[in-house]
C-alpha angles and dihedrals in degrees: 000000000000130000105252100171151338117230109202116205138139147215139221114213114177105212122229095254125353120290110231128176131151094284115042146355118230121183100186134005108259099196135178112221123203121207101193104187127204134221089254098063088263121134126220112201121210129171146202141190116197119237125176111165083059103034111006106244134120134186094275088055097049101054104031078055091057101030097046111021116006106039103045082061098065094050115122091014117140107234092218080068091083091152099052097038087056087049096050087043097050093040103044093085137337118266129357100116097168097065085046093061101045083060093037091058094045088048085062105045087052089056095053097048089047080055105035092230121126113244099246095064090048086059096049106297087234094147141337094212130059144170126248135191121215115232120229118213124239111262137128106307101249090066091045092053087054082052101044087048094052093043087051092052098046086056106278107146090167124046124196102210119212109226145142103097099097118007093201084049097041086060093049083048093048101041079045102055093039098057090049101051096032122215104286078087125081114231113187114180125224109199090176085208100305103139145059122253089249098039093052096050090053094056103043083059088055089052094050084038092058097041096240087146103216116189102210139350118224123220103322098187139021119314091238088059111092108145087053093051080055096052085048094047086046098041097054146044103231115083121259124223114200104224114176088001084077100064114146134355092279095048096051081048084060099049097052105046090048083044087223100159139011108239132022122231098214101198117172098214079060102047090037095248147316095322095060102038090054086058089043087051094053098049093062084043091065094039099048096243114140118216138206112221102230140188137215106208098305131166119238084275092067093033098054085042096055083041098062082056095051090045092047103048120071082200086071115087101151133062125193104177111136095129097103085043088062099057120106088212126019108213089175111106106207133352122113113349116209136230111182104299098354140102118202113192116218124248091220110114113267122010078324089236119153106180148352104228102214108013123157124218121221124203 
């Protein structure tokens, strides 16, 4: 099975309610979706959201990487040549990951449907169903403890809480949401680098002090800073997830052997794709270091992508991939399929994807 073309196009999805963190406000997912076709007529899907304020890409530089540099590259390529395929990928330009992971993924799912085997097994076969937890966006507290209570009755039993605008009113937020939701539910805190070293180390001791009993705290200060995510991890009890810290391969090795942070936040727009988040994964698996398999806001194609990662490592434990949930329309025909909190992977060969409804094609 060759590599005959990429087709480049791209979606608009408009989100439930606005997404809102400490670094940015996005109203609807603006993805770019790949259609790489085989010579046997079968089609590999890949997928990529845009996020420039993480990785620095935005819909020009994705395409123009897979349409000008990355992709031609690729032409002609057997997909049973993963090896080769990920090499010529990492090493056609720097950065970029994003553009990297749409064609990783589509690589994959190739792969799975010229073996018949569903992504997930290739990737370990751990699991076919996982747990998610559904992300609340920062906001005053009265409307995130609206949030937090509908998420809880449509099934929700861990919340990932968006902070770090404002630390005084991250704790008001915090002591809010978990009064009104009791502790029966999970709340993990994503401060998306919104706070000082110091300062987040003071307010996540008010947090123990007060017996809020927070299961994790995601990325506290810049993602350059780590030796400041290490004086965090060292300074309190609850565990630390490096976020954007965790970039790449070579950044997670960092981080680990500095031991700089607790947990790791795998992403694939961030690793540049499957290739690189299996050796990320493996990493924290010698170490000892569990991960949560996370999303940026991507369509079904990049969830049930993420989510064969997830199903296939036993590392990793977490699962924040609520993307797909926070879509007002879902185009993608087949992929992971959802029950409450609960992703089930499906057992179809690849990422078991069919079709993309309204997607646009771009020359």
């Amino acid at each position: 099975m060759k590599i005959t073309a990429i087709r480049i196009g791209k979606v608009s999805i408009p989100l439930k309610k606005p997404f809102k963190t400490a670094l940015r406000q996005v109203n609807s997912a603006e993805d770019i979706i790949i259609k790489m076709i085989a010579d046997t007529g079968e089609t590999g899907f890949g997928n990529a959201p845009p996020t420039a304020v993480i990785t620095g890409d935005s819909q020009d530089s994705v395409i123009a990487a897979i349409r000008d540099t990355i992709g031609p590259r690729l032409i002609g390529m057997d997909v049973d040549n993963l090896e080769g395929i990920m090499t010529t990928i990492d090493g056609a330009m720097l950065h970029n990951s994003s553009a990297k992971a749409a064609l990783d993924i589509a690589v994959y799912d190739l792969f799975g449907k010229r073996h018949g085997i569903p992504l997930y097994k290739l990737l370990g076969g751990y699991r076919n169903v996982i747990t998610t937890d559904l992300t609340i966006s920062v906001n005053a507290p009265e409307e995130m403890v609206q949030d937090s209570l509908e998420a809880v009755a449509a099934g929700y039993t861990e919340l990932k809480l968006k902070v770090g605008t404002d630390a005084a009113l991250d704790i008001k937020r915090v002591q809010a949401i978990r009064a009104a939701v009791g502790y029966d539910v999970k709340i993990r805190l994503d401060a998306n680098q919104g706070w000082s070293p110091k300062e987040a180390v003071r307010t996540i001791r008010k947090f123990e002090d007060m017996g809020l009993d927070i299961e994790l705290i995601e990325q506290p200060v810049k993602a350059h800073d780590f030796s400041g995510l290490k004086y965090v991890t060292e300074h309190v009890e609850t565990d630390i997830m490096a976020d954007e810290a965790a970039f790449g391969v070579y950044e997670v090795f960092q981080l680990l052997a500095m031991q700089a942070c607790d947990l790791i936040n795998i992403k694939l727009m961030k690793a540049g794709g499957l290739h690189n988040a299996i050796k990320i994964a493996h990493f924290a698996e010698t170490m000892g270091v569990k991960c949560m398999m996370g999303c940026m806001l991507e369509s079904k194609v990049g969830i049930t992508a993420a989510a064969s990662l997830a199903g296939g490592k036993v590392i990793v434990d977490k699962s924040d991939l609520d993307a797909a949930v926070l879509l007002a329309q879902d185009p993608v025909v087949g992929g992971v399929s959802f029950s409450k909190n609960q992703i089930i992977i499906p057992d179809a060969p690849g990422l078991g994807i069919t079709d993309i409804q309204g997607w646009q094609e771009i020359k």
